[in-house]
Amino acid sequence: MKYDIIVIGSGITGMRAAIEAKELGANVVLITKSTPVANNSYMAKGGINAAFGNMQDEDNIFNHTKETLKSSGGLGNEEAIRIFCEQAPAAVRELVGYGVGFSTLANGRIAQRPFGGSRFKRTVYAADETGPAIMKALYEVVKKYEIDIIKNHMAINFLTRNSTISGVTLFDEESEKVVVCEGKSVILASGGFASLYKNFTSNVKDATGDAIAMGLRAGLNAMNLEFVQFHPTGLKDSNFLLSEAARGEGGKLVDKNGESFVDELNTRDFVTRAIFKEIQKAHEVYLDLRNVPKEVLETKLIGIKKRVYTLKKLDPSVDLIPISPIAHYTMGGIETDVIGRTSIAGLFIVGEAGDNGVNGANRLGGNSLSQGAVFGKISAYEAIKFANRMKKYNGVDYYDITRDIQLIDKLKDLAARVNVNEIRTQIGKIMFEKIGIIRSEAQLQEALEDLQEIENSLQDAASNKPSNVKSLLELTNALLVAKATAKSALLRQESRGAHFRIDFPETDKKFETNTLIKLEDVQA
Amino acid sequence: MSRTITIKALKYNPNSKVSKPHVAEYKLEETDGMTLFVALSKIRETMDPDLSFDFVCRAGICGSCGMMVNGKPALACRTLTKNYESGVLELFPMPAFKLIKDLSVDTGNWMNDMSKRVESWIHTNEEVDFSKLEKPIEPEVAQEVFELDRCIECGICVAACGTKLMRPNFVGAVGLNRVARFELDPHDNRTIEDYYELVGDDDGIFGCMSLLACEDNCPKHLPLQSKIAYMRRKLVSLR
């Protein structure tokens, strides 16, 4: 297989990149490890930020920039944030052009709602299912342009020669073989790793940090992995997320006596820690939607209302909804420059997978979808410029392919005797308890030991419950990323943004810099 | 009030030469608020790692986990086991789609073909100019379009459809719903004549016999039948 541009990942970033590349005339392929709907963009509910100023004049690009910068906790890259905030309104307008049906105001303009971490009404939405509305429209455009989609193929490693990208190796789930896809440039947008917090996450099961593992193995730096955003309001004992929109529309966070203990619309990390402290004191925490007007519950929040009723038999207009925080978004990723370039020429890593500094230590709610739309588009533009300069394919080193075939053979052997589901559950528990909302040196060390133990035990595992090879490849990536996250969290001996160390509870000026980690550091 | 539930599931791999279709039986303790998805995951984790079923989001958003539960199509992640008084759940893959393995069917390619068939994207000649304000849309219209956009393409309306059994090429409620959605959307410049070209035949809007199973089983409670009836009236006026 040979293409000008290879896009890996079918979330908003990947689809937007593929569409842009196709519109500019490139020969492009979209590769996804399961199906095009299996992504977190599809799961996003609340909305997409763009400073239209349709609700109030103070919602302008200047204030969007200021608030994004503030929430980044001193680690944000000003240039990336500026580009992002300036481009976001155009990016959302483009989505309208692609057929996304956003909710509108009485005068016909696009409606915006308040969201966590922001003082202004900036978040554009399609009722309470913004992500699906956007992704469906983009997927239809992909079909219309007849962009090649390769499903059920998981990227294993980058192929490079002379520090320039020449393609990727893929694992075909059906034939269980290694497939080579050559490309002049590669856009990797395969998402973050919050699903490693299995059973404590809002993410789809596929977000296993594959991009970060691939990057580390290719010798790139992983940046700021310790910043994992926990969403304050997951429905207790389930994976269902009660969107920020619920609080934006007037929902309150209360204890069992109905008393408020935190400002609901503060940044996510602040609210999460306040809830976590209540939970540590063995107090139940609830979301109170009883004061939200009935017509809002019936329209903008209808999805939440129905879902809470099916799962818990609770009626939000009468009952309190029990909640607990869940892992939601990973700010860190492979280090890139502002527009997603890496030190491998022709390789772009964008969206949640890469870290260009636009989120720093924490992300503002509603920013991620617009970041995907903005940087997906820009990276496609840059990738095409690179591909055009390349003229011909870079060529593949066959040693690299043999290496991956051997890797898959090894995994096939392991797959016959390892129960991946069970191990992933263990990893999820370790990560939530020891690399979770509140961390300490002792816990992080313990986590590293536990993870190492799991890795060692794989060799002589003898479960009579075999797994499939793809899940084992994911597990390999997961273990690497989990360890890298614990190491990064150990290195940052302070508390900042989404990273909170109980042994270093203050923010320290000395650490106002990015945590960089390499494969050697993880294995050391 | 914990009880033991019995889950029976079809196991068959059409790609394997040795695999024979049979029903496997699993028994497990019911937990509080247990959904069928939770039960199946538990089975896969502790009893039978080989059992195939699809899921992605676990929250009724992605539309991957449609299957037949005691004869009716439903999303596994939204089906509470406690609603089945007998405690016995018989699971089969959805008909009308290609079987991949066990409970896993290929809705994706079918939906792809459907999308292309009804050209389910915005048709417009207007160039989008990002420096200008976008065209205003009435909030009621936006809300109505969005309501139809809630469809998650899970395939349940197709699996439930009696017409689909008779007419293999029937586009299904999902396809007709897409047409209704674009007909409503002021961004789309297609006329009723254009839609007639797409679905004005017995495999489209005139095939539906109003058996209502699509709407009865739709996990998103879309107004499928009233939309089909509306489109039918619109299109029949051209005949």
PDB file of N, CA and C in Angstrom, chain A residues 167-255:
ATOM      1  N   GLY A 167       6.741   5.384   6.431  1.00  0.00           N
ATOM      2  CA  GLY A 167       5.459   4.690   6.522  1.00  0.00           C
ATOM      3  C   GLY A 167       5.247   4.091   7.892  1.00  0.00           C
ATOM      4  N   VAL A 168       4.308   3.148   7.970  1.00  0.00           N
ATOM      5  CA  VAL A 168       4.056   2.464   9.235  1.00  0.00           C
ATOM      6  C   VAL A 168       3.852   0.979   8.968  1.00  0.00           C
ATOM      7  N   THR A 169       4.141   0.168   9.982  1.00  0.00           N
ATOM      8  CA  THR A 169       3.737  -1.230   9.911  1.00  0.00           C
ATOM      9  C   THR A 169       2.397  -1.347  10.625  1.00  0.00           C
ATOM     10  N   LEU A 170       1.507  -2.165  10.056  1.00  0.00           N
ATOM     11  CA  LEU A 170       0.184  -2.333  10.632  1.00  0.00           C
ATOM     12  C   LEU A 170      -0.048  -3.793  10.955  1.00  0.00           C
ATOM     13  N   PHE A 171      -0.848  -4.009  11.986  1.00  0.00           N
ATOM     14  CA  PHE A 171      -1.249  -5.377  12.296  1.00  0.00           C
ATOM     15  C   PHE A 171      -2.684  -5.567  11.837  1.00  0.00           C
ATOM     16  N   ASP A 172      -2.879  -6.497  10.899  1.00  0.00           N
ATOM     17  CA  ASP A 172      -4.223  -6.759  10.391  1.00  0.00           C
ATOM     18  C   ASP A 172      -4.901  -7.779  11.297  1.00  0.00           C
ATOM     19  N   GLU A 173      -5.987  -7.326  11.935  1.00  0.00           N
ATOM     20  CA  GLU A 173      -6.614  -8.175  12.942  1.00  0.00           C
ATOM     21  C   GLU A 173      -7.211  -9.437  12.329  1.00  0.00           C
ATOM     22  N   GLU A 174      -7.696  -9.328  11.098  1.00  0.00           N
ATOM     23  CA  GLU A 174      -8.367 -10.482  10.502  1.00  0.00           C
ATOM     24  C   GLU A 174      -7.381 -11.580  10.106  1.00  0.00           C
ATOM     25  N   SER A 175      -6.353 -11.190   9.331  1.00  0.00           N
ATOM     26  CA  SER A 175      -5.414 -12.206   8.852  1.00  0.00           C
ATOM     27  C   SER A 175      -4.292 -12.455   9.857  1.00  0.00           C
ATOM     28  N   GLU A 176      -4.227 -11.613  10.911  1.00  0.00           N
ATOM     29  CA  GLU A 176      -3.159 -11.700  11.917  1.00  0.00           C
ATOM     30  C   GLU A 176      -1.770 -11.598  11.283  1.00  0.00           C
ATOM     31  N   LYS A 177      -1.646 -10.737  10.273  1.00  0.00           N
ATOM     32  CA  LYS A 177      -0.354 -10.573   9.612  1.00  0.00           C
ATOM     33  C   LYS A 177       0.109  -9.127   9.722  1.00  0.00           C
ATOM     34  N   VAL A 178       1.404  -8.932   9.490  1.00  0.00           N
ATOM     35  CA  VAL A 178       1.941  -7.580   9.472  1.00  0.00           C
ATOM     36  C   VAL A 178       1.817  -7.017   8.056  1.00  0.00           C
ATOM     37  N   VAL A 179       1.276  -5.811   7.956  1.00  0.00           N
ATOM     38  CA  VAL A 179       1.078  -5.180   6.664  1.00  0.00           C
ATOM     39  C   VAL A 179       1.896  -3.892   6.652  1.00  0.00           C
ATOM     40  N   VAL A 180       2.532  -3.599   5.514  1.00  0.00           N
ATOM     41  CA  VAL A 180       3.319  -2.378   5.428  1.00  0.00           C
ATOM     42  C   VAL A 180       2.543  -1.330   4.639  1.00  0.00           C
ATOM     43  N   CYS A 181       2.441  -0.130   5.184  1.00  0.00           N
ATOM     44  CA  CYS A 181       1.805   0.958   4.459  1.00  0.00           C
ATOM     45  C   CYS A 181       2.836   2.067   4.292  1.00  0.00           C
ATOM     46  N   GLU A 182       3.204   2.329   3.047  1.00  0.00           N
ATOM     47  CA  GLU A 182       4.198   3.359   2.794  1.00  0.00           C
ATOM     48  C   GLU A 182       3.538   4.706   2.561  1.00  0.00           C
ATOM     49  N   GLY A 183       4.166   5.766   3.037  1.00  0.00           N
ATOM     50  CA  GLY A 183       3.592   7.085   2.822  1.00  0.00           C
ATOM     51  C   GLY A 183       4.679   8.140   2.811  1.00  0.00           C
ATOM     52  N   LYS A 184       4.391   9.253   2.149  1.00  0.00           N
ATOM     53  CA  LYS A 184       5.378  10.342   2.132  1.00  0.00           C
ATOM     54  C   LYS A 184       5.319  11.105   3.445  1.00  0.00           C
ATOM     55  N   SER A 185       4.124  11.236   4.008  1.00  0.00           N
ATOM     56  CA  SER A 185       4.075  11.753   5.368  1.00  0.00           C
ATOM     57  C   SER A 185       2.951  11.082   6.137  1.00  0.00           C
ATOM     58  N   VAL A 186       3.115  11.072   7.460  1.00  0.00           N
ATOM     59  CA  VAL A 186       2.186  10.356   8.330  1.00  0.00           C
ATOM     60  C   VAL A 186       1.626  11.326   9.362  1.00  0.00           C
ATOM     61  N   ILE A 187       0.294  11.336   9.502  1.00  0.00           N
ATOM     62  CA  ILE A 187      -0.336  12.107  10.570  1.00  0.00           C
ATOM     63  C   ILE A 187      -0.900  11.116  11.573  1.00  0.00           C
ATOM     64  N   LEU A 188      -0.337  11.138  12.765  1.00  0.00           N
ATOM     65  CA  LEU A 188      -0.778  10.198  13.795  1.00  0.00           C
ATOM     66  C   LEU A 188      -1.713  10.933  14.737  1.00  0.00           C
ATOM     67  N   ALA A 189      -2.960  10.503  14.779  1.00  0.00           N
ATOM     68  CA  ALA A 189      -3.949  11.151  15.645  1.00  0.00           C
ATOM     69  C   ALA A 189      -4.757  10.077  16.335  1.00  0.00           C
ATOM     70  N   SER A 190      -4.037   9.211  17.079  1.00  0.00           N
ATOM     71  CA  SER A 190      -4.726   8.042  17.609  1.00  0.00           C
ATOM     72  C   SER A 190      -5.107   8.178  19.070  1.00  0.00           C
ATOM     73  N   GLY A 191      -5.103   9.417  19.589  1.00  0.00           N
ATOM     74  CA  GLY A 191      -5.691   9.642  20.901  1.00  0.00           C
ATOM     75  C   GLY A 191      -4.780   9.385  22.080  1.00  0.00           C
ATOM     76  N   GLY A 192      -5.344   9.546  23.258  1.00  0.00           N
ATOM     77  CA  GLY A 192      -4.573   9.469  24.500  1.00  0.00           C
ATOM     78  C   GLY A 192      -4.625   8.103  25.148  1.00  0.00           C
ATOM     79  N   PHE A 193      -4.425   8.071  26.473  1.00  0.00           N
ATOM     80  CA  PHE A 193      -4.335   6.766  27.143  1.00  0.00           C
ATOM     81  C   PHE A 193      -5.223   6.663  28.367  1.00  0.00           C
ATOM     82  N   ALA A 194      -6.273   7.486  28.434  1.00  0.00           N
ATOM     83  CA  ALA A 194      -7.102   7.462  29.646  1.00  0.00           C
ATOM     84  C   ALA A 194      -7.826   6.128  29.833  1.00  0.00           C
ATOM     85  N   SER A 195      -7.949   5.314  28.778  1.00  0.00           N
ATOM     86  CA  SER A 195      -8.654   4.051  28.975  1.00  0.00           C
ATOM     87  C   SER A 195      -7.786   3.027  29.701  1.00  0.00           C
ATOM     88  N   LEU A 196      -6.505   3.368  29.958  1.00  0.00           N
ATOM     89  CA  LEU A 196      -5.707   2.475  30.797  1.00  0.00           C
ATOM     90  C   LEU A 196      -6.277   2.425  32.213  1.00  0.00           C
ATOM     91  N   TYR A 197      -7.019   3.484  32.587  1.00  0.00           N
ATOM     92  CA  TYR A 197      -7.678   3.488  33.894  1.00  0.00           C
ATOM     93  C   TYR A 197      -8.949   2.648  33.784  1.00  0.00           C
ATOM     94  N   LYS A 198      -8.801   1.414  33.340  1.00  0.00           N
ATOM     95  CA  LYS A 198      -9.979   0.593  33.050  1.00  0.00           C
ATOM     96  C   LYS A 198     -10.907   0.526  34.263  1.00  0.00           C
ATOM     97  N   ASN A 199     -12.184   0.638  34.015  1.00  0.00           N
ATOM     98  CA  ASN A 199     -13.242   0.687  35.037  1.00  0.00           C
ATOM     99  C   ASN A 199     -13.295   2.017  35.787  1.00  0.00           C
ATOM    100  N   PHE A 200     -12.339   2.915  35.521  1.00  0.00           N
ATOM    101  CA  PHE A 200     -12.379   4.240  36.139  1.00  0.00           C
ATOM    102  C   PHE A 200     -12.222   5.296  35.061  1.00  0.00           C
ATOM    103  N   THR A 201     -12.820   5.084  33.911  1.00  0.00           N
ATOM    104  CA  THR A 201     -12.595   6.016  32.814  1.00  0.00           C
ATOM    105  C   THR A 201     -13.866   6.249  32.010  1.00  0.00           C
ATOM    106  N   SER A 202     -13.932   7.427  31.407  1.00  0.00           N
ATOM    107  CA  SER A 202     -15.043   7.729  30.513  1.00  0.00           C
ATOM    108  C   SER A 202     -14.690   7.360  29.075  1.00  0.00           C
ATOM    109  N   ASN A 203     -13.444   6.940  28.859  1.00  0.00           N
ATOM    110  CA  ASN A 203     -12.959   6.746  27.488  1.00  0.00           C
ATOM    111  C   ASN A 203     -13.409   5.445  26.853  1.00  0.00           C
ATOM    112  N   VAL A 204     -13.379   5.402  25.525  1.00  0.00           N
ATOM    113  CA  VAL A 204     -13.608   4.146  24.816  1.00  0.00           C
ATOM    114  C   VAL A 204     -12.436   3.211  25.118  1.00  0.00           C
ATOM    115  N   LYS A 205     -12.662   1.907  24.967  1.00  0.00           N
ATOM    116  CA  LYS A 205     -11.633   0.943  25.355  1.00  0.00           C
ATOM    117  C   LYS A 205     -10.381   1.041  24.492  1.00  0.00           C
ATOM    118  N   ASP A 206     -10.504   1.699  23.329  1.00  0.00           N
ATOM    119  CA  ASP A 206      -9.380   1.720  22.386  1.00  0.00           C
ATOM    120  C   ASP A 206      -8.304   2.763  22.696  1.00  0.00           C
ATOM    121  N   ALA A 207      -8.590   3.677  23.629  1.00  0.00           N
ATOM    122  CA  ALA A 207      -7.611   4.736  23.892  1.00  0.00           C
ATOM    123  C   ALA A 207      -6.509   4.224  24.807  1.00  0.00           C
ATOM    124  N   THR A 208      -5.591   3.419  24.235  1.00  0.00           N
ATOM    125  CA  THR A 208      -4.576   2.773  25.065  1.00  0.00           C
ATOM    126  C   THR A 208      -3.185   3.388  24.905  1.00  0.00           C
ATOM    127  N   GLY A 209      -3.114   4.610  24.405  1.00  0.00           N
ATOM    128  CA  GLY A 209      -1.819   5.285  24.339  1.00  0.00           C
ATOM    129  C   GLY A 209      -0.877   4.692  23.311  1.00  0.00           C
ATOM    130  N   ASP A 210      -1.424   4.128  22.240  1.00  0.00           N
ATOM    131  CA  ASP A 210      -0.573   3.495  21.225  1.00  0.00           C
ATOM    132  C   ASP A 210       0.391   4.491  20.596  1.00  0.00           C
ATOM    133  N   ALA A 211      -0.089   5.713  20.377  1.00  0.00           N
ATOM    134  CA  ALA A 211       0.761   6.724  19.754  1.00  0.00           C
ATOM    135  C   ALA A 211       1.987   6.988  20.611  1.00  0.00           C
ATOM    136  N   ILE A 212       1.766   7.071  21.919  1.00  0.00           N
ATOM    137  CA  ILE A 212       2.875   7.403  22.813  1.00  0.00           C
ATOM    138  C   ILE A 212       3.886   6.263  22.856  1.00  0.00           C
ATOM    139  N   ALA A 213       3.371   5.027  22.893  1.00  0.00           N
ATOM    140  CA  ALA A 213       4.275   3.877  22.882  1.00  0.00           C
ATOM    141  C   ALA A 213       5.067   3.832  21.574  1.00  0.00           C
ATOM    142  N   MET A 214       4.378   4.096  20.453  1.00  0.00           N
ATOM    143  CA  MET A 214       5.074   4.095  19.156  1.00  0.00           C
ATOM    144  C   MET A 214       6.151   5.168  19.123  1.00  0.00           C
ATOM    145  N   GLY A 215       5.791   6.345  19.618  1.00  0.00           N
ATOM    146  CA  GLY A 215       6.734   7.463  19.632  1.00  0.00           C
ATOM    147  C   GLY A 215       7.949   7.146  20.487  1.00  0.00           C
ATOM    148  N   LEU A 216       7.690   6.607  21.685  1.00  0.00           N
ATOM    149  CA  LEU A 216       8.802   6.270  22.579  1.00  0.00           C
ATOM    150  C   LEU A 216       9.729   5.261  21.907  1.00  0.00           C
ATOM    151  N   ARG A 217       9.124   4.252  21.285  1.00  0.00           N
ATOM    152  CA  ARG A 217       9.953   3.220  20.643  1.00  0.00           C
ATOM    153  C   ARG A 217      10.740   3.778  19.464  1.00  0.00           C
ATOM    154  N   ALA A 218      10.219   4.851  18.849  1.00  0.00           N
ATOM    155  CA  ALA A 218      10.942   5.447  17.722  1.00  0.00           C
ATOM    156  C   ALA A 218      11.964   6.472  18.201  1.00  0.00           C
ATOM    157  N   GLY A 219      12.145   6.581  19.528  1.00  0.00           N
ATOM    158  CA  GLY A 219      13.161   7.471  20.068  1.00  0.00           C
ATOM    159  C   GLY A 219      12.700   8.893  20.294  1.00  0.00           C
ATOM    160  N   LEU A 220      11.395   9.138  20.234  1.00  0.00           N
ATOM    161  CA  LEU A 220      10.902  10.493  20.474  1.00  0.00           C
ATOM    162  C   LEU A 220      10.678  10.705  21.975  1.00  0.00           C
ATOM    163  N   ASN A 221      10.563  11.981  22.350  1.00  0.00           N
ATOM    164  CA  ASN A 221      10.294  12.305  23.748  1.00  0.00           C
ATOM    165  C   ASN A 221       8.797  12.265  24.025  1.00  0.00           C
ATOM    166  N   ALA A 222       8.435  11.693  25.174  1.00  0.00           N
ATOM    167  CA  ALA A 222       7.059  11.847  25.649  1.00  0.00           C
ATOM    168  C   ALA A 222       7.060  13.007  26.637  1.00  0.00           C
ATOM    169  N   MET A 223       6.033  13.840  26.528  1.00  0.00           N
ATOM    170  CA  MET A 223       6.044  15.082  27.315  1.00  0.00           C
ATOM    171  C   MET A 223       4.838  15.150  28.243  1.00  0.00           C
ATOM    172  N   ASN A 224       5.073  15.531  29.473  1.00  0.00           N
ATOM    173  CA  ASN A 224       4.005  15.849  30.439  1.00  0.00           C
ATOM    174  C   ASN A 224       2.955  14.751  30.611  1.00  0.00           C
ATOM    175  N   LEU A 225       3.410  13.503  30.606  1.00  0.00           N
ATOM    176  CA  LEU A 225       2.444  12.405  30.731  1.00  0.00           C
ATOM    177  C   LEU A 225       1.730  12.405  32.078  1.00  0.00           C
ATOM    178  N   GLU A 226       2.352  13.039  33.093  1.00  0.00           N
ATOM    179  CA  GLU A 226       1.748  12.986  34.432  1.00  0.00           C
ATOM    180  C   GLU A 226       0.429  13.740  34.522  1.00  0.00           C
ATOM    181  N   PHE A 227       0.150  14.587  33.530  1.00  0.00           N
ATOM    182  CA  PHE A 227      -1.083  15.363  33.617  1.00  0.00           C
ATOM    183  C   PHE A 227      -2.258  14.592  33.015  1.00  0.00           C
ATOM    184  N   VAL A 228      -2.993  13.952  33.890  1.00  0.00           N
ATOM    185  CA  VAL A 228      -4.169  13.196  33.463  1.00  0.00           C
ATOM    186  C   VAL A 228      -5.385  13.905  34.042  1.00  0.00           C
ATOM    187  N   GLN A 229      -6.291  14.289  33.165  1.00  0.00           N
ATOM    188  CA  GLN A 229      -7.459  15.000  33.659  1.00  0.00           C
ATOM    189  C   GLN A 229      -8.540  14.020  34.088  1.00  0.00           C
ATOM    190  N   PHE A 230      -9.002  14.214  35.315  1.00  0.00           N
ATOM    191  CA  PHE A 230     -10.135  13.410  35.780  1.00  0.00           C
ATOM    192  C   PHE A 230     -11.384  14.264  35.670  1.00  0.00           C
ATOM    193  N   HIS A 231     -12.420  13.662  35.110  1.00  0.00           N
ATOM    194  CA  HIS A 231     -13.671  14.393  35.033  1.00  0.00           C
ATOM    195  C   HIS A 231     -14.378  14.245  36.366  1.00  0.00           C
ATOM    196  N   PRO A 232     -14.829  15.366  36.920  1.00  0.00           N
ATOM    197  CA  PRO A 232     -15.407  15.281  38.267  1.00  0.00           C
ATOM    198  C   PRO A 232     -16.676  14.439  38.335  1.00  0.00           C
ATOM    199  N   THR A 233     -17.479  14.457  37.287  1.00  0.00           N
ATOM    200  CA  THR A 233     -18.810  13.881  37.451  1.00  0.00           C
ATOM    201  C   THR A 233     -19.093  12.678  36.565  1.00  0.00           C
ATOM    202  N   GLY A 234     -18.515  11.537  36.934  1.00  0.00           N
ATOM    203  CA  GLY A 234     -18.959  10.279  36.335  1.00  0.00           C
ATOM    204  C   GLY A 234     -20.106   9.767  37.191  1.00  0.00           C
ATOM    205  N   LEU A 235     -21.061   9.093  36.562  1.00  0.00           N
ATOM    206  CA  LEU A 235     -22.139   8.494  37.335  1.00  0.00           C
ATOM    207  C   LEU A 235     -21.532   7.363  38.158  1.00  0.00           C
ATOM    208  N   LYS A 236     -21.814   7.352  39.459  1.00  0.00           N
ATOM    209  CA  LYS A 236     -21.158   6.391  40.358  1.00  0.00           C
ATOM    210  C   LYS A 236     -21.401   4.951  39.889  1.00  0.00           C
ATOM    211  N   ASP A 237     -20.371   4.111  40.011  1.00  0.00           N
ATOM    212  CA  ASP A 237     -20.435   2.697  39.639  1.00  0.00           C
ATOM    213  C   ASP A 237     -20.845   2.468  38.186  1.00  0.00           C
ATOM    214  N   SER A 238     -20.465   3.379  37.301  1.00  0.00           N
ATOM    215  CA  SER A 238     -20.727   3.133  35.887  1.00  0.00           C
ATOM    216  C   SER A 238     -19.681   3.920  35.123  1.00  0.00           C
ATOM    217  N   ASN A 239     -19.664   3.760  33.803  1.00  0.00           N
ATOM    218  CA  ASN A 239     -18.716   4.535  33.008  1.00  0.00           C
ATOM    219  C   ASN A 239     -19.387   5.722  32.362  1.00  0.00           C
ATOM    220  N   PHE A 240     -20.603   6.020  32.784  1.00  0.00           N
ATOM    221  CA  PHE A 240     -21.343   7.073  32.118  1.00  0.00           C
ATOM    222  C   PHE A 240     -20.926   8.448  32.659  1.00  0.00           C
ATOM    223  N   LEU A 241     -20.717   9.367  31.732  1.00  0.00           N
ATOM    224  CA  LEU A 241     -20.259  10.690  32.093  1.00  0.00           C
ATOM    225  C   LEU A 241     -21.429  11.659  32.132  1.00  0.00           C
ATOM    226  N   LEU A 242     -21.540  12.369  33.260  1.00  0.00           N
ATOM    227  CA  LEU A 242     -22.551  13.423  33.341  1.00  0.00           C
ATOM    228  C   LEU A 242     -21.849  14.705  32.920  1.00  0.00           C
ATOM    229  N   SER A 243     -22.100  15.116  31.707  1.00  0.00           N
ATOM    230  CA  SER A 243     -21.322  16.191  31.099  1.00  0.00           C
ATOM    231  C   SER A 243     -21.307  17.460  31.941  1.00  0.00           C
ATOM    232  N   GLU A 244     -20.229  18.217  31.736  1.00  0.00           N
ATOM    233  CA  GLU A 244     -20.080  19.536  32.328  1.00  0.00           C
ATOM    234  C   GLU A 244     -21.297  20.409  32.047  1.00  0.00           C
ATOM    235  N   ALA A 245     -21.939  20.123  30.923  1.00  0.00           N
ATOM    236  CA  ALA A 245     -23.112  20.886  30.523  1.00  0.00           C
ATOM    237  C   ALA A 245     -24.152  20.884  31.640  1.00  0.00           C
ATOM    238  N   ALA A 246     -24.227  19.752  32.383  1.00  0.00           N
ATOM    239  CA  ALA A 246     -25.211  19.652  33.455  1.00  0.00           C
ATOM    240  C   ALA A 246     -24.964  20.737  34.495  1.00  0.00           C
ATOM    241  N   ARG A 247     -23.663  20.994  34.780  1.00  0.00           N
ATOM    242  CA  ARG A 247     -23.351  22.068  35.732  1.00  0.00           C
ATOM    243  C   ARG A 247     -23.464  23.428  35.060  1.00  0.00           C
ATOM    244  N   GLY A 248     -23.103  23.475  33.771  1.00  0.00           N
ATOM    245  CA  GLY A 248     -23.240  24.728  33.028  1.00  0.00           C
ATOM    246  C   GLY A 248     -24.675  25.222  33.012  1.00  0.00           C
ATOM    247  N   GLU A 249     -25.606  24.276  32.990  1.00  0.00           N
ATOM    248  CA  GLU A 249     -27.014  24.657  32.937  1.00  0.00           C
ATOM    249  C   GLU A 249     -27.611  24.875  34.322  1.00  0.00           C
ATOM    250  N   GLY A 250     -26.784  24.813  35.359  1.00  0.00           N
ATOM    251  CA  GLY A 250     -27.287  25.149  36.693  1.00  0.00           C
ATOM    252  C   GLY A 250     -27.262  24.013  37.697  1.00  0.00           C
ATOM    253  N   GLY A 251     -26.672  22.870  37.343  1.00  0.00           N
ATOM    254  CA  GLY A 251     -26.567  21.767  38.290  1.00  0.00           C
ATOM    255  C   GLY A 251     -25.588  22.103  39.407  1.00  0.00           C
ATOM    256  N   LYS A 252     -25.834  21.563  40.608  1.00  0.00           N
ATOM    257  CA  LYS A 252     -24.974  21.849  41.763  1.00  0.00           C
ATOM    258  C   LYS A 252     -24.320  20.569  42.248  1.00  0.00           C
ATOM    259  N   LEU A 253     -23.125  20.718  42.880  1.00  0.00           N
ATOM    260  CA  LEU A 253     -22.491  19.577  43.516  1.00  0.00           C
ATOM    261  C   LEU A 253     -22.755  19.672  45.004  1.00  0.00           C
ATOM    262  N   VAL A 254     -23.318  18.631  45.577  1.00  0.00           N
ATOM    263  CA  VAL A 254     -23.699  18.710  46.990  1.00  0.00           C
ATOM    264  C   VAL A 254     -23.325  17.430  47.731  1.00  0.00           C
ATOM    265  N   ASP A 255     -23.245  17.536  49.073  1.00  0.00           N
ATOM    266  CA  ASP A 255     -23.077  16.322  49.873  1.00  0.00           C
ATOM    267  C   ASP A 255     -24.464  15.776  50.208  1.00  0.00           C
TER     268      ASP A 255
END
